[in-house]
Amino acid sequence: MINSGGVVAGRDLRALFSSNDRGLDADEAFTNRQLQWQAVTDALTAHQQHTSGPDFDVEDLESGRRNVLVFHGVGGIGKSTLSRKIEAALAHAEHRPPQWGAPAWPAERLLPVRIDLARSAGADFEQIVLCLRLAVASLGRPMPAFDLVLRRYWEHNHPGEPLDEYVRRGGLLSRFTNAVALPQQIQSALADAAQALALPGTVGGALSQLTGSLVTALRERRQAVRALAGCSRLADLLEADPDLDTLSFAAHLLAWDLAQLPADKAVLPVILFDTWEDTGDRTHRDLERLLQRIVWLMPNALFIISGRNRLQWADPALGGQLDWTGPNAWPDLAAPAPAAAMAHRRGARQILIGDFSAQDCEDHLARRLSRGGQPLIGADLRAVITARSHGLPLALDLAVMRFLEIRRSGRRPEPDDFGDFPALIARTLADLTPDERHVLRSVSLLDAFSVPLATQAAGLAHEAAALRLSERPFIREIPTALWPFHLHQVVRSAIRHAADHTDDRWSEQDWRRAAERALAALGQEWSTGARRDRALLIGCLRQGLALAADFRLELDWLTEAAFTYVGDSVWEPLAPPERPGSAGGLVSASDALVELLSALTRRQHEHRSRTADRLTAVIDSGLLPQELHQMALYYRAKALRDIGQSTESRRGYQQVADGGGRLAPAARRGLAQAARLAGDFPTAFAAAQTLGWEGRHQRVLGDLWWVQGEPARAAAAYLAGRTEAEQHATSGEAAHNQALRALAVAFLDPGQADDELDLAQQLLAGLDLRATGINAAIGALIRDAGNPALGDRVRTLRTEIDIAGLTSSAPTLELALAFHQAVLDDQDGLAATIDRLREQTRGGDYTYYTDIASFMAGLPLPADHTPPRWLDGDQATRARWRALVTARRDLLHTGR
């Protein structure tokens, strides 16, 4: 056994040497990673079963390889820590965390060796091969086939330099304790071969004699060298030029030698290659090619590779750059599952190392720094750091060092001290090409992106850089999303907001130009893309509004998109979250547009007086172009109508109608509805004939007909309105009409109303239409009129209407209650309801509801009462409403 990696959960020397406080305890905390350890034990078990099977042949050079396990993830996620811990846990059971179970393969039969490929470690391929051989030296036995080739290589490339002195000088090899044993084992292999061939010695010039004689003996299959005769490719390697290529192929000999060990001495090599990204890039794969040969040629060893990126060996396009490529060569590395699932899919061999959970972060920070056994970082501050780290271990590490730095200054660390870290930028950009860096900065402006969108945002002519970037571990993927890729939140925040000290950092103007490109790319995707649906509109608007507000850009396509958004009355949330460093307030047209659309969306969840106030602030800012200014005027008029300020509402509608813009038909509808609310039904009816689809004429007619006591005609008008809405693909308007149709039908036929209400709920599913939902609920009350147990539902609806500020809906609820009371002939209850209606309609709107309530119960009107202008007189209207009540009583009496 060897212990080449050291103890993982040891002292954090950086922290210790950052403070004069001798009472400070700084431990290199290691957190769980139990799922990754499970992947290791699963791979070990499967590998052992494969190599011990009767069909396994160490000299088989054609079968696909399943001897690789890959851990990949963004820089600072804890891959190296995990690699060190795995080596320590495999080498010594006492170093295995208690939550990690023991591997199924006995620990004494494992031969773990970890090799850090980082440039800072100074490893070259020659040293990597020596590391492997030094690890095997712990077995105390020569590896005769491999040692013969190694000795020939060494004497040719290091003439006069003893191998043991080279190993002792330091570097990657100095940590091995077998430096003395290796030359002795090599000498033993040479002596055994020389003895078998009856040669006089193995020093100096005798090596070439030994090599030639041995090759001849192997070619002639002489019985004298039967111990080596079974190694069919030894002669070829002894005859080849002793260069790095030959040394890489010699890994086959080491695998063969290990396979010849007696059963009681057999071991399973577990080779951990860490920092794989430093083996080269996607253009220069020379070192990667040599290392891949080792992996392929040692099928009896399990290789655990950790690095920033997935291994691409299963990609056939790499043929020519690497020796073995494609899914047949590497079946376990092919066809990756979505990145979001890779970390937890049992049996996966390329595993994305995920972020720490909140509990892991808390545990890490609590144990990392302590004094007298108590965490040095307080609980409140730990919670802040945990939240802002988004689980990235590097962010936690940087936060710890910043904590100590502030503590040294004598100041108490505060939450605001732990924002973005410039070091994250350098770590993220370290191994990216210039084009990839350019794309990365560009997409940091976006919440989500696709490869084409990233390419356009970066202003590049080709997608290659965006494609490469999408495979990086700090890019997260949700394949079913509108745009599948997004940056790790901490990485994105650092790139956007931390001080950038890299040589190719962007200026303010660079960022603005990138924002303009990104906004234009979103607009292009929305206006001309293959997918032009509501989801794309909302996605483009959300990202576009954020860009325009952050960089105070021209509105451009956002104006047209805003009108498309409001045209369907669906009201998905649009306002971007508050950005770090934003001053707040309305400064630019983009700020005003964000506030306008946010107010319209939030009116489904805020009191309508709040909506009116927000829209007034937008209007008073004067920042919006005229057509968007009219949008704010129109929806403020609607909000004022909802809270009962009819005069101000009509004034706003008239202003928009006079402006003649694209909302003028809707404003004329508002004026027609205002006439209806005031009881001037002939004027409203005449106006409805001129509104057309743009003014939603069928809905206006339906609203007129049902208050005349003609719900059948109203239901027909609403059905026509719903049909028109469906033809124009406006789901919000369709839901409006259907909810009102259900309300009208409920007066006539409770059975049919069930179906109509069910359809209304289906159309409302996924829409955020509070007033429409209340209309449907009122319709359900009318359907159930005559059922004594409606009181609680009425009270609940009153509360909801009051919270929403939908003053205009309150009289309709009371009218539904009046219908119920009239059916039951509840004179006392009806009198109280009529009193509430008089109070609610004191402002002039809906005063005719008191008339309708009296018509329902057959009650006379006060002598001084001024009736509304019914379409065909009050007597005919009275008769129709009374007939509806009588019909419901009859229905309840017959039980049908």
Coordinates of N, CA, C and O in Angstrom, one line a residue, residues 205-342:
G205 N 27.3 -1.8 -21.6 CA 26.9 -2.2 -22.9 C 26.2 -3.5 -22.9 O 25.7 -3.9 -23.9
A206 N 26.2 -4.3 -21.8 CA 25.6 -5.5 -21.8 C 24.1 -5.4 -22.0 O 23.4 -6.4 -22.4
L207 N 23.5 -4.2 -21.7 CA 22.0 -4.1 -21.9 C 21.6 -4.3 -23.3 O 20.6 -4.9 -23.6
S208 N 22.3 -3.7 -24.2 CA 22.0 -3.8 -25.6 C 22.1 -5.3 -26.1 O 21.3 -5.8 -26.8
Q209 N 23.1 -6.0 -25.5 CA 23.2 -7.4 -25.8 C 22.1 -8.2 -25.3 O 21.5 -9.1 -26.0
L210 N 21.7 -7.9 -24.1 CA 20.5 -8.5 -23.4 C 19.3 -8.3 -24.3 O 18.5 -9.2 -24.5
T211 N 19.1 -7.0 -24.7 CA 17.8 -6.7 -25.4 C 17.8 -7.5 -26.7 O 16.8 -8.1 -27.0
G212 N 18.9 -7.5 -27.5 CA 18.9 -8.2 -28.7 C 18.7 -9.7 -28.5 O 17.9 -10.3 -29.3
S213 N 19.4 -10.3 -27.6 CA 19.2 -11.7 -27.3 C 17.8 -12.0 -26.9 O 17.2 -13.1 -27.3
L214 N 17.3 -11.2 -26.0 CA 15.9 -11.4 -25.5 C 14.9 -11.4 -26.6 O 14.0 -12.2 -26.7
V215 N 15.0 -10.4 -27.5 CA 14.1 -10.2 -28.7 C 14.2 -11.5 -29.5 O 13.2 -12.1 -29.9
T216 N 15.4 -11.9 -29.8 CA 15.6 -13.1 -30.6 C 14.9 -14.3 -30.0 O 14.2 -15.1 -30.6
A217 N 15.1 -14.5 -28.7 CA 14.6 -15.6 -27.9 C 13.0 -15.5 -27.9 O 12.4 -16.6 -28.1
L218 N 12.5 -14.3 -27.8 CA 11.0 -14.2 -27.8 C 10.5 -14.5 -29.2 O 9.4 -15.2 -29.3
R219 N 11.2 -14.1 -30.2 CA 10.7 -14.3 -31.6 C 10.7 -15.9 -31.9 O 9.9 -16.4 -32.6
E220 N 11.7 -16.5 -31.3 CA 11.9 -17.9 -31.6 C 11.2 -18.8 -30.5 O 11.2 -20.0 -30.6
R221 N 10.5 -18.1 -29.6 CA 9.7 -18.8 -28.6 C 10.5 -19.8 -27.8 O 10.1 -21.0 -27.6
R222 N 11.7 -19.4 -27.4 CA 12.6 -20.3 -26.7 C 12.1 -20.6 -25.3 O 11.6 -19.8 -24.6
Q223 N 12.2 -21.8 -24.9 CA 11.7 -22.3 -23.6 C 12.4 -21.6 -22.5 O 11.9 -21.4 -21.4
A224 N 13.7 -21.1 -22.7 CA 14.5 -20.5 -21.7 C 13.8 -19.2 -21.1 O 14.0 -18.9 -20.0
V225 N 13.1 -18.5 -21.9 CA 12.4 -17.3 -21.4 C 10.9 -17.5 -21.3 O 10.1 -16.6 -21.6
R226 N 10.5 -18.7 -20.8 CA 9.1 -19.0 -20.8 C 8.4 -18.0 -19.9 O 7.2 -17.7 -20.0
A227 N 9.0 -17.4 -18.9 CA 8.3 -16.5 -18.0 C 7.9 -15.2 -18.7 O 6.9 -14.6 -18.3
L228 N 8.6 -14.9 -19.8 CA 8.2 -13.7 -20.6 C 7.6 -14.0 -21.9 O 7.1 -13.2 -22.6
A229 N 7.6 -15.3 -22.3 CA 7.2 -15.7 -23.6 C 5.7 -15.4 -23.8 O 5.3 -15.2 -25.0
G230 N 5.0 -15.5 -22.8 CA 3.5 -15.3 -22.9 C 3.2 -13.8 -23.2 O 2.0 -13.5 -23.6
C231 N 4.1 -12.9 -23.0 CA 3.8 -11.5 -23.3 C 4.1 -11.2 -24.8 O 5.2 -11.0 -25.2
S232 N 3.1 -11.3 -25.6 CA 3.2 -11.4 -27.1 C 3.8 -10.1 -27.7 O 4.3 -10.1 -28.8
R233 N 3.7 -9.0 -27.0 CA 4.1 -7.7 -27.6 C 5.3 -7.1 -27.0 O 5.7 -6.0 -27.3
L234 N 6.0 -7.9 -26.1 CA 7.2 -7.4 -25.5 C 8.3 -7.2 -26.5 O 9.0 -6.2 -26.5
A235 N 8.5 -8.2 -27.4 CA 9.6 -8.1 -28.4 C 9.4 -6.8 -29.3 O 10.3 -6.1 -29.6
D236 N 8.1 -6.5 -29.7 CA 7.9 -5.3 -30.5 C 8.3 -4.1 -29.8 O 8.9 -3.2 -30.4
L237 N 8.0 -4.0 -28.5 CA 8.3 -2.8 -27.7 C 9.9 -2.7 -27.5 O 10.4 -1.6 -27.4
L238 N 10.5 -3.8 -27.3 CA 12.0 -3.8 -27.2 C 12.7 -3.4 -28.4 O 13.8 -2.8 -28.4
E239 N 12.1 -3.6 -29.6 CA 12.7 -3.2 -30.8 C 12.3 -1.8 -31.3 O 13.0 -1.2 -32.1
A240 N 11.3 -1.2 -30.7 CA 10.9 0.1 -31.1 C 11.8 1.2 -30.5 O 12.6 0.9 -29.5
D241 N 11.8 2.3 -31.1 CA 12.6 3.4 -30.6 C 12.2 3.8 -29.2 O 11.0 3.9 -28.9
P242 N 13.2 3.9 -28.3 CA 12.9 4.2 -26.9 C 12.4 5.6 -26.6 O 13.2 6.4 -26.0
D243 N 11.3 6.0 -27.1 CA 10.8 7.4 -27.0 C 9.5 7.4 -26.1 O 9.1 6.3 -25.6
L244 N 8.9 8.6 -26.0 CA 7.7 8.7 -25.2 C 6.5 7.8 -25.8 O 5.7 7.3 -25.0
D245 N 6.4 7.7 -27.1 CA 5.4 6.9 -27.7 C 5.5 5.4 -27.2 O 4.6 4.8 -26.8
T246 N 6.8 4.9 -27.2 CA 7.0 3.6 -26.8 C 6.7 3.4 -25.3 O 6.1 2.4 -24.9
L247 N 7.1 4.4 -24.5 CA 6.9 4.4 -23.1 C 5.4 4.4 -22.8 O 4.9 3.7 -21.9
S248 N 4.5 5.1 -23.6 CA 3.1 5.0 -23.4 C 2.5 3.7 -23.7 O 1.7 3.2 -22.9
F249 N 3.0 3.0 -24.8 CA 2.5 1.7 -25.1 C 3.0 0.7 -24.1 O 2.4 -0.4 -24.0
A250 N 4.1 1.0 -23.4 CA 4.6 0.0 -22.4 C 3.7 -0.2 -21.2 O 3.8 -1.1 -20.4
A251 N 2.6 0.7 -21.1 CA 1.6 0.5 -20.1 C 1.0 -0.9 -20.2 O 0.5 -1.5 -19.3
H252 N 0.9 -1.4 -21.5 CA 0.4 -2.7 -21.7 C 1.2 -3.8 -21.0 O 0.7 -4.7 -20.5
L253 N 2.5 -3.6 -21.0 CA 3.4 -4.5 -20.3 C 3.2 -4.5 -18.8 O 3.2 -5.6 -18.1
L254 N 3.0 -3.3 -18.2 CA 2.7 -3.2 -16.8 C 1.4 -3.9 -16.4 O 1.3 -4.7 -15.4
A255 N 0.4 -3.8 -17.3 CA -0.9 -4.5 -17.1 C -0.6 -6.0 -17.1 O -1.2 -6.8 -16.3
W256 N 0.2 -6.4 -18.1 CA 0.4 -7.9 -18.3 C 1.2 -8.4 -17.0 O 0.8 -9.5 -16.5
D257 N 2.2 -7.7 -16.6 CA 2.9 -8.1 -15.4 C 2.0 -8.2 -14.2 O 2.1 -9.2 -13.4
L258 N 1.1 -7.3 -14.0 CA 0.2 -7.3 -12.9 C -0.7 -8.5 -13.0 O -1.1 -9.2 -11.9
A259 N -1.1 -8.9 -14.2 CA -2.0 -10.0 -14.4 C -1.3 -11.3 -14.1 O -2.0 -12.4 -13.9
Q260 N 0.1 -11.4 -14.1 CA 0.8 -12.6 -13.8 C 1.0 -12.9 -12.4 O 1.5 -13.9 -12.0
L261 N 0.6 -11.9 -11.5 CA 0.9 -12.1 -10.1 C 0.0 -13.3 -9.6 O -1.1 -13.5 -10.0
P262 N 0.6 -14.1 -8.6 CA -0.2 -15.1 -8.0 C -1.5 -14.6 -7.4 O -1.6 -13.5 -7.0
A263 N -2.5 -15.5 -7.3 CA -3.8 -15.1 -6.8 C -3.7 -14.4 -5.4 O -4.4 -13.5 -5.1
D264 N -2.8 -14.9 -4.6 CA -2.7 -14.4 -3.2 C -2.0 -13.0 -3.2 O -2.0 -12.4 -2.2
K265 N -1.4 -12.7 -4.3 CA -0.7 -11.4 -4.4 C -1.4 -10.4 -5.3 O -0.9 -9.2 -5.5
A266 N -2.4 -10.8 -5.9 CA -3.1 -10.0 -6.9 C -3.7 -8.7 -6.3 O -4.2 -8.7 -5.2
V267 N -3.6 -7.6 -7.0 CA -4.1 -6.4 -6.6 C -5.0 -5.7 -7.7 O -4.8 -6.1 -8.9
L268 N -5.8 -4.8 -7.3 CA -6.6 -4.1 -8.3 C -6.1 -2.6 -8.2 O -6.4 -1.9 -7.3
P269 N -5.4 -2.2 -9.3 CA -4.9 -0.8 -9.3 C -6.1 0.2 -9.5 O -6.9 0.0 -10.3
V270 N -6.1 1.2 -8.6 CA -7.1 2.3 -8.8 C -6.3 3.6 -9.0 O -5.6 4.0 -8.0
I271 N -6.3 4.0 -10.2 CA -5.4 5.2 -10.6 C -6.3 6.4 -10.7 O -7.2 6.5 -11.5
L272 N -6.0 7.4 -9.8 CA -6.8 8.6 -9.8 C -6.0 9.8 -10.5 O -5.0 10.2 -10.0
F273 N -6.5 10.2 -11.7 CA -5.9 11.3 -12.4 C -6.7 12.5 -12.0 O -7.9 12.6 -12.4
D274 N -6.1 13.5 -11.4 CA -6.8 14.7 -11.0 C -6.4 15.9 -11.9 O -5.3 15.9 -12.5
T275 N -7.2 16.9 -11.9 CA -6.9 18.2 -12.7 C -6.7 17.8 -14.2 O -5.8 18.3 -14.8
W276 N -7.6 17.0 -14.7 CA -7.5 16.5 -16.1 C -7.4 17.7 -17.1 O -6.8 17.5 -18.2
E277 N -8.1 18.8 -16.8 CA -8.2 19.9 -17.7 C -6.8 20.4 -18.1 O -6.6 21.1 -19.2
D278 N -5.8 20.2 -17.3 CA -4.5 20.7 -17.6 C -3.7 19.7 -18.5 O -2.5 20.0 -18.8
T279 N -4.3 18.7 -19.0 CA -3.6 17.9 -20.0 C -3.6 18.5 -21.4 O -2.9 18.0 -22.3
G280 N -4.3 19.6 -21.6 CA -4.3 20.3 -22.9 C -5.6 20.9 -23.1 O -6.5 21.0 -22.2
D281 N -5.9 21.2 -24.4 CA -7.2 21.8 -24.8 C -7.7 21.0 -25.9 O -7.2 19.9 -26.3
R282 N -8.8 21.4 -26.5 CA -9.5 20.6 -27.5 C -8.8 20.6 -28.9 O -9.2 19.9 -29.8
T283 N -7.7 21.4 -28.9 CA -6.9 21.4 -30.2 C -5.6 20.7 -29.9 O -5.2 19.9 -30.8
H284 N -5.0 20.9 -28.8 CA -3.8 20.2 -28.5 C -4.0 19.1 -27.5 O -4.2 19.3 -26.3
R285 N -4.0 17.9 -28.0 CA -4.3 16.7 -27.1 C -3.1 15.7 -27.0 O -3.3 14.5 -26.8
D286 N -1.9 16.2 -27.2 CA -0.8 15.3 -27.2 C -0.7 14.5 -25.9 O -0.5 13.3 -25.9
L287 N -0.7 15.2 -24.8 CA -0.6 14.5 -23.5 C -1.8 13.7 -23.2 O -1.7 12.6 -22.7
E288 N -3.0 14.2 -23.6 CA -4.2 13.4 -23.4 C -4.1 12.1 -24.2 O -4.6 11.0 -23.7
R289 N -3.5 12.1 -25.4 CA -3.4 10.9 -26.2 C -2.5 9.9 -25.5 O -2.9 8.7 -25.5
L290 N -1.4 10.4 -24.9 CA -0.5 9.4 -24.2 C -1.2 8.8 -23.0 O -1.1 7.6 -22.7
L291 N -2.0 9.7 -22.3 CA -2.6 9.2 -21.1 C -3.8 8.2 -21.4 O -4.0 7.3 -20.7
Q292 N -4.5 8.5 -22.5 CA -5.5 7.6 -22.9 C -5.0 6.3 -23.3 O -5.6 5.2 -23.0
R293 N -3.8 6.2 -23.8 CA -3.2 4.9 -24.1 C -3.0 4.1 -22.8 O -3.2 2.9 -22.8
I294 N -2.6 4.8 -21.8 CA -2.4 4.1 -20.5 C -3.7 3.5 -20.1 O -3.8 2.3 -19.6
V295 N -4.8 4.3 -20.1 CA -6.1 3.8 -19.7 C -6.6 2.6 -20.6 O -7.0 1.6 -20.0
W296 N -6.4 2.7 -21.9 CA -6.8 1.6 -22.8 C -6.0 0.4 -22.6 O -6.5 -0.7 -22.6
L297 N -4.7 0.6 -22.4 CA -3.7 -0.6 -22.3 C -3.7 -1.2 -21.0 O -3.0 -2.2 -20.8
M298 N -4.3 -0.6 -20.0 CA -4.4 -1.2 -18.6 C -5.8 -1.5 -18.3 O -6.4 -0.9 -17.3
P299 N -6.5 -2.5 -19.0 CA -7.9 -2.7 -18.7 C -8.1 -3.4 -17.3 O -9.3 -3.4 -16.9
N300 N -7.1 -3.9 -16.7 CA -7.3 -4.4 -15.4 C -7.2 -3.4 -14.3 O -7.3 -3.7 -13.1
A301 N -6.9 -2.1 -14.6 CA -6.9 -1.0 -13.6 C -8.2 -0.2 -13.8 O -8.7 -0.1 -14.9
L302 N -8.6 0.3 -12.6 CA -9.8 1.3 -12.7 C -9.2 2.7 -12.6 O -8.4 3.0 -11.7
F303 N -9.6 3.5 -13.5 CA -9.2 4.9 -13.5 C -10.3 5.8 -13.1 O -11.4 5.8 -13.6
I304 N -10.0 6.7 -12.1 CA -10.9 7.7 -11.6 C -10.4 9.0 -12.0 O -9.4 9.5 -11.5
I305 N -11.0 9.7 -13.0 CA -10.5 10.9 -13.6 C -11.4 12.1 -13.1 O -12.6 12.0 -13.1
S306 N -10.8 13.1 -12.6 CA -11.5 14.3 -12.1 C -11.0 15.5 -12.8 O -9.7 15.7 -13.0
G307 N -11.9 16.4 -13.3 CA -11.5 17.6 -14.0 C -12.7 18.4 -14.2 O -13.8 18.1 -13.8
R308 N -12.5 19.5 -14.9 CA -13.6 20.5 -15.1 C -14.6 20.0 -16.2 O -15.7 20.4 -16.1
N309 N -14.1 19.2 -17.1 CA -15.0 18.9 -18.3 C -15.2 17.4 -18.4 O -14.4 16.6 -17.9
R310 N -16.3 17.1 -19.1 CA -16.5 15.7 -19.4 C -15.5 15.1 -20.3 O -14.9 15.9 -21.1
L311 N -15.2 13.8 -20.2 CA -14.3 13.2 -21.2 C -15.1 13.0 -22.5 O -16.3 12.6 -22.5
Q312 N -14.5 13.4 -23.6 CA -15.2 13.3 -24.9 C -14.7 12.1 -25.7 O -15.0 12.0 -26.9
W313 N -14.2 11.1 -25.1 CA -13.6 10.0 -25.8 C -14.6 9.2 -26.6 O -14.3 8.5 -27.6
A314 N -15.9 9.2 -26.2 CA -16.9 8.5 -27.0 C -17.4 9.2 -28.2 O -18.3 8.8 -28.9
D315 N -16.8 10.4 -28.5 CA -17.2 11.2 -29.7 C -16.4 10.7 -30.9 O -15.2 10.9 -30.9
P316 N -17.0 10.1 -31.9 CA -16.3 9.6 -33.0 C -15.5 10.7 -33.8 O -14.5 10.5 -34.5
A317 N -15.9 12.0 -33.6 CA -15.3 13.1 -34.3 C -13.8 13.3 -33.9 O -13.1 14.0 -34.5
L318 N -13.5 12.7 -32.7 CA -12.1 12.9 -32.2 C -11.1 11.9 -32.8 O -9.9 11.9 -32.5
G319 N -11.6 11.1 -33.7 CA -10.7 10.1 -34.4 C -9.6 10.9 -35.1 O -9.8 11.8 -35.8
G320 N -8.4 10.5 -34.9 CA -7.2 11.2 -35.4 C -6.5 12.0 -34.4 O -5.3 12.1 -34.4
Q321 N -7.3 12.6 -33.4 CA -6.7 13.3 -32.3 C -6.3 12.3 -31.2 O -5.3 12.5 -30.5
L322 N -7.1 11.3 -31.0 CA -6.9 10.3 -30.0 C -6.9 8.9 -30.7 O -7.5 8.8 -31.8
D323 N -6.3 7.9 -30.1 CA -6.2 6.6 -30.7 C -7.5 5.8 -30.7 O -7.8 5.1 -31.6
W324 N -8.3 5.9 -29.6 CA -9.5 5.1 -29.5 C -10.6 6.1 -29.2 O -10.6 6.8 -28.2
T325 N -11.6 6.2 -30.1 CA -12.7 7.1 -29.9 C -14.0 6.4 -30.3 O -14.0 5.4 -31.0
G326 N -15.1 7.0 -29.9 CA -16.4 6.5 -30.3 C -17.1 5.7 -29.2 O -16.5 5.2 -28.3
P327 N -18.4 5.5 -29.4 CA -19.2 4.8 -28.3 C -18.9 3.3 -28.2 O -19.1 2.7 -27.1
N328 N -18.4 2.7 -29.2 CA -18.0 1.3 -29.1 C -16.8 1.1 -28.3 O -16.6 0.1 -27.6
A329 N -15.9 2.1 -28.4 CA -14.6 2.0 -27.6 C -14.9 2.3 -26.2 O -14.3 1.7 -25.3
W330 N -15.8 3.3 -25.9 CA -16.0 3.7 -24.5 C -17.5 3.8 -24.3 O -18.1 4.8 -24.2
P331 N -18.1 2.6 -24.2 CA -19.6 2.6 -24.0 C -20.1 3.3 -22.8 O -21.2 3.9 -22.8
D332 N -19.4 3.3 -21.7 CA -19.9 4.0 -20.5 C -19.8 5.5 -20.6 O -20.3 6.2 -19.7
L333 N -19.0 6.0 -21.6 CA -18.8 7.5 -21.7 C -19.7 8.1 -22.7 O -19.6 9.3 -23.0
A334 N -20.5 7.3 -23.4 CA -21.3 7.8 -24.5 C -22.7 8.2 -24.0 O -23.1 7.9 -22.9
A335 N -23.4 8.9 -24.9 CA -24.8 9.3 -24.7 C -25.0 9.9 -23.4 O -25.7 9.3 -22.5
P336 N -24.5 11.1 -23.0 CA -24.7 11.6 -21.7 C -26.1 11.9 -21.4 O -26.9 12.3 -22.2
A337 N -26.5 11.6 -20.1 CA -27.8 12.0 -19.7 C -27.8 13.5 -19.4 O -26.8 14.2 -19.4
P338 N -29.0 14.2 -19.3 CA -29.0 15.6 -19.0 C -28.2 15.9 -17.8 O -28.2 15.2 -16.8
A339 N -27.5 17.1 -17.8 CA -26.6 17.4 -16.7 C -27.3 17.4 -15.4 O -26.7 17.0 -14.4
A340 N -28.5 17.8 -15.4 CA -29.2 17.9 -14.1 C -29.4 16.6 -13.4 O -29.5 16.5 -12.2
A341 N -29.4 15.5 -14.2 CA -29.6 14.2 -13.6 C -28.3 13.4 -13.4 O -28.3 12.4 -12.7
M342 N -27.2 13.9 -14.0 CA -26.0 13.1 -13.9 C -25.4 12.8 -12.6 O -24.8 11.8 -12.3

